[in-house]
Amino acid sequence: MLVDHIDLRVRDFDAARAFYDPLMIAMGFSQFDIVGRDINYHRPGAYEQPFFGLMEDSEHRANGCRIALRASTREEVDRLAEIAFRNGARAFEAPENYGGSPRYYAAFFEDPDGNRLEIAFRE
């Protein structure tokens, strides 16, 4: 099964954009469309799917769910984790091997609303 898209709710659209714009662009989602207080990040030339979307919802409350974003190398995990950290990631856990496996390398953090994210690479 492949992911068609991610539609994430955020309380503060402007704060979310300040966090996600640099991260999504660094991941290759450099084109986007905005309608009101919604944004969808796309890869160039791929306006259908997959995409990563944010929608403002003043009632949103983060929960224990986590979205894991795939990196293609350990170095990419490091680079993307640094971008997330520089742009206000909360509860940041620096990249390292996780789960007792030298093949699973990841960084964990939260966005400004407390939504849990991970950037992972599996050898």
PDB file of C-alpha atoms in Angstrom:
ATOM      1  CA  MET A   1       0.000   0.000   0.000  1.00  0.00           C
ATOM      2  CA  LEU A   2       1.243   3.483  -0.865  1.00  0.00           C
ATOM      3  CA  VAL A   3       0.197   6.713   0.773  1.00  0.00           C
ATOM      4  CA  ASP A   4      -1.967   8.906  -1.445  1.00  0.00           C
ATOM      5  CA  HIS A   5      -1.629  12.031   0.697  1.00  0.00           C
ATOM      6  CA  ILE A   6      -1.354  13.354   4.227  1.00  0.00           C
ATOM      7  CA  ASP A   7      -3.952  15.841   5.419  1.00  0.00           C
ATOM      8  CA  LEU A   8      -2.725  17.209   8.751  1.00  0.00           C
ATOM      9  CA  ARG A   9      -4.691  19.598  10.949  1.00  0.00           C
ATOM     10  CA  VAL A  10      -2.947  22.525  12.656  1.00  0.00           C
ATOM     11  CA  ARG A  11      -4.234  25.208  15.026  1.00  0.00           C
ATOM     12  CA  ASP A  12      -2.059  28.060  13.756  1.00  0.00           C
ATOM     13  CA  PHE A  13      -1.644  28.088   9.979  1.00  0.00           C
ATOM     14  CA  ASP A  14       1.076  30.762   9.960  1.00  0.00           C
ATOM     15  CA  ALA A  15       3.186  29.004  12.625  1.00  0.00           C
ATOM     16  CA  ALA A  16       2.738  25.707  10.795  1.00  0.00           C
ATOM     17  CA  ARG A  17       3.860  27.256   7.498  1.00  0.00           C
ATOM     18  CA  ALA A  18       6.972  28.712   9.144  1.00  0.00           C
ATOM     19  CA  PHE A  19       7.842  25.192  10.281  1.00  0.00           C
ATOM     20  CA  TYR A  20       6.708  23.074   7.308  1.00  0.00           C
ATOM     21  CA  ASP A  21       7.703  25.296   4.350  1.00  0.00           C
ATOM     22  CA  PRO A  22      11.473  24.775   4.804  1.00  0.00           C
ATOM     23  CA  LEU A  23      11.061  21.092   5.696  1.00  0.00           C
ATOM     24  CA  MET A  24       8.764  20.219   2.797  1.00  0.00           C
ATOM     25  CA  ILE A  25      10.887  22.168   0.306  1.00  0.00           C
ATOM     26  CA  ALA A  26      13.999  20.335   1.535  1.00  0.00           C
ATOM     27  CA  MET A  27      12.156  17.036   0.991  1.00  0.00           C
ATOM     28  CA  GLY A  28      11.407  17.974  -2.628  1.00  0.00           C
ATOM     29  CA  PHE A  29       7.819  19.198  -2.101  1.00  0.00           C
ATOM     30  CA  SER A  30       8.725  22.596  -3.527  1.00  0.00           C
ATOM     31  CA  GLN A  31       5.458  23.440  -5.277  1.00  0.00           C
ATOM     32  CA  PHE A  32       2.305  24.193  -3.368  1.00  0.00           C
ATOM     33  CA  ASP A  33      -1.190  25.474  -3.672  1.00  0.00           C
ATOM     34  CA  ILE A  34      -2.991  27.516  -1.049  1.00  0.00           C
ATOM     35  CA  VAL A  35      -6.739  27.912  -0.679  1.00  0.00           C
ATOM     36  CA  GLY A  36      -7.730  30.019   2.304  1.00  0.00           C
ATOM     37  CA  ARG A  37      -6.044  28.505   5.351  1.00  0.00           C
ATOM     38  CA  ASP A  38      -5.110  25.225   3.637  1.00  0.00           C
ATOM     39  CA  ILE A  39      -1.887  24.351   1.828  1.00  0.00           C
ATOM     40  CA  ASN A  40      -0.859  21.299  -0.171  1.00  0.00           C
ATOM     41  CA  TYR A  41       2.842  20.683  -0.809  1.00  0.00           C
ATOM     42  CA  HIS A  42       3.663  18.833  -4.066  1.00  0.00           C
ATOM     43  CA  ARG A  43       6.724  17.560  -5.874  1.00  0.00           C
ATOM     44  CA  PRO A  44       7.387  19.487  -9.109  1.00  0.00           C
ATOM     45  CA  GLY A  45       5.078  18.294 -11.858  1.00  0.00           C
ATOM     46  CA  ALA A  46       3.080  16.030  -9.520  1.00  0.00           C
ATOM     47  CA  TYR A  47       0.049  18.083  -8.548  1.00  0.00           C
ATOM     48  CA  GLU A  48      -2.197  15.051  -8.133  1.00  0.00           C
ATOM     49  CA  GLN A  49      -0.501  12.724  -5.627  1.00  0.00           C
ATOM     50  CA  PRO A  50       1.227  12.191  -3.373  1.00  0.00           C
ATOM     51  CA  PHE A  51       1.050  15.430  -1.449  1.00  0.00           C
ATOM     52  CA  PHE A  52       1.365  16.690   2.108  1.00  0.00           C
ATOM     53  CA  GLY A  53      -1.412  19.021   3.197  1.00  0.00           C
ATOM     54  CA  LEU A  54      -2.056  21.291   6.163  1.00  0.00           C
ATOM     55  CA  MET A  55      -5.485  22.570   7.127  1.00  0.00           C
ATOM     56  CA  GLU A  56      -6.124  25.108   9.858  1.00  0.00           C
ATOM     57  CA  ASP A  57      -8.489  23.842  12.564  1.00  0.00           C
ATOM     58  CA  SER A  58      -8.667  25.984  15.694  1.00  0.00           C
ATOM     59  CA  GLU A  59     -10.014  22.997  17.663  1.00  0.00           C
ATOM     60  CA  HIS A  60      -7.203  20.600  16.682  1.00  0.00           C
ATOM     61  CA  ARG A  61      -5.444  18.788  19.503  1.00  0.00           C
ATOM     62  CA  ALA A  62      -2.391  16.650  18.823  1.00  0.00           C
ATOM     63  CA  ASN A  63      -2.522  13.028  19.939  1.00  0.00           C
ATOM     64  CA  GLY A  64      -0.173  10.065  20.108  1.00  0.00           C
ATOM     65  CA  CYS A  65      -0.151   9.379  16.368  1.00  0.00           C
ATOM     66  CA  ARG A  66       3.133   9.846  14.532  1.00  0.00           C
ATOM     67  CA  ILE A  67       3.825  10.514  10.855  1.00  0.00           C
ATOM     68  CA  ALA A  68       7.099   8.973   9.681  1.00  0.00           C
ATOM     69  CA  LEU A  69       8.700  10.639   6.659  1.00  0.00           C
ATOM     70  CA  ARG A  70      11.142   8.499   4.685  1.00  0.00           C
ATOM     71  CA  ALA A  71      14.680   9.636   3.950  1.00  0.00           C
ATOM     72  CA  SER A  72      16.897   7.971   1.346  1.00  0.00           C
ATOM     73  CA  THR A  73      20.142   8.080   3.382  1.00  0.00           C
ATOM     74  CA  ARG A  74      21.406   8.659   6.917  1.00  0.00           C
ATOM     75  CA  GLU A  75      22.820  11.963   5.733  1.00  0.00           C
ATOM     76  CA  GLU A  76      19.376  13.009   4.541  1.00  0.00           C
ATOM     77  CA  VAL A  77      17.943  12.188   7.983  1.00  0.00           C
ATOM     78  CA  ASP A  78      20.634  14.401   9.520  1.00  0.00           C
ATOM     79  CA  ARG A  79      19.994  17.243   7.056  1.00  0.00           C
ATOM     80  CA  LEU A  80      16.202  17.194   7.417  1.00  0.00           C
ATOM     81  CA  ALA A  81      16.364  16.833  11.207  1.00  0.00           C
ATOM     82  CA  GLU A  82      18.603  19.911  11.337  1.00  0.00           C
ATOM     83  CA  ILE A  83      16.090  21.876   9.256  1.00  0.00           C
ATOM     84  CA  ALA A  84      13.259  20.790  11.572  1.00  0.00           C
ATOM     85  CA  PHE A  85      15.325  21.702  14.647  1.00  0.00           C
ATOM     86  CA  ARG A  86      16.293  25.140  13.267  1.00  0.00           C
ATOM     87  CA  ASN A  87      12.648  25.889  12.475  1.00  0.00           C
ATOM     88  CA  GLY A  88      11.247  25.185  15.926  1.00  0.00           C
ATOM     89  CA  ALA A  89      10.801  21.434  16.301  1.00  0.00           C
ATOM     90  CA  ARG A  90       9.667  20.610  19.814  1.00  0.00           C
ATOM     91  CA  ALA A  91      10.536  17.495  21.857  1.00  0.00           C
ATOM     92  CA  PHE A  92      13.442  17.005  19.443  1.00  0.00           C
ATOM     93  CA  GLU A  93      15.340  13.705  19.565  1.00  0.00           C
ATOM     94  CA  ALA A  94      18.497  13.880  17.463  1.00  0.00           C
ATOM     95  CA  PRO A  95      19.093  11.244  14.786  1.00  0.00           C
ATOM     96  CA  GLU A  96      20.444   7.914  15.965  1.00  0.00           C
ATOM     97  CA  ASN A  97      19.904   4.172  15.574  1.00  0.00           C
ATOM     98  CA  TYR A  98      16.591   3.140  17.144  1.00  0.00           C
ATOM     99  CA  GLY A  99      14.854  -0.035  18.146  1.00  0.00           C
ATOM    100  CA  GLY A 100      18.044  -1.972  18.753  1.00  0.00           C
ATOM    101  CA  SER A 101      18.699  -2.136  15.036  1.00  0.00           C
ATOM    102  CA  PRO A 102      21.763  -0.648  13.355  1.00  0.00           C
ATOM    103  CA  ARG A 103      19.636  -0.580  10.166  1.00  0.00           C
ATOM    104  CA  TYR A 104      16.976   1.838  11.527  1.00  0.00           C
ATOM    105  CA  TYR A 105      18.168   5.450  11.790  1.00  0.00           C
ATOM    106  CA  ALA A 106      15.709   8.188  12.718  1.00  0.00           C
ATOM    107  CA  ALA A 107      15.009  11.543  14.354  1.00  0.00           C
ATOM    108  CA  PHE A 108      11.810  12.253  16.288  1.00  0.00           C
ATOM    109  CA  PHE A 109      10.172  15.605  17.007  1.00  0.00           C
ATOM    110  CA  GLU A 110       6.923  17.547  17.208  1.00  0.00           C
ATOM    111  CA  ASP A 111       5.685  20.406  15.048  1.00  0.00           C
ATOM    112  CA  PRO A 112       4.514  23.697  16.658  1.00  0.00           C
ATOM    113  CA  ASP A 113       1.089  22.139  17.420  1.00  0.00           C
ATOM    114  CA  GLY A 114       2.543  19.015  19.017  1.00  0.00           C
ATOM    115  CA  ASN A 115       1.879  16.724  16.032  1.00  0.00           C
ATOM    116  CA  ARG A 116       4.459  13.952  16.259  1.00  0.00           C
ATOM    117  CA  LEU A 117       6.809  13.399  13.317  1.00  0.00           C
ATOM    118  CA  GLU A 118       9.748  11.190  12.479  1.00  0.00           C
ATOM    119  CA  ILE A 119      12.317  11.205   9.705  1.00  0.00           C
ATOM    120  CA  ALA A 120      13.581   7.684   9.148  1.00  0.00           C
ATOM    121  CA  PHE A 121      15.997   5.715   7.015  1.00  0.00           C
ATOM    122  CA  ARG A 122      16.085   1.921   6.861  1.00  0.00           C
ATOM    123  CA  GLU A 123      19.040   0.156   5.294  1.00  0.00           C
TER     124      GLU A 123
END
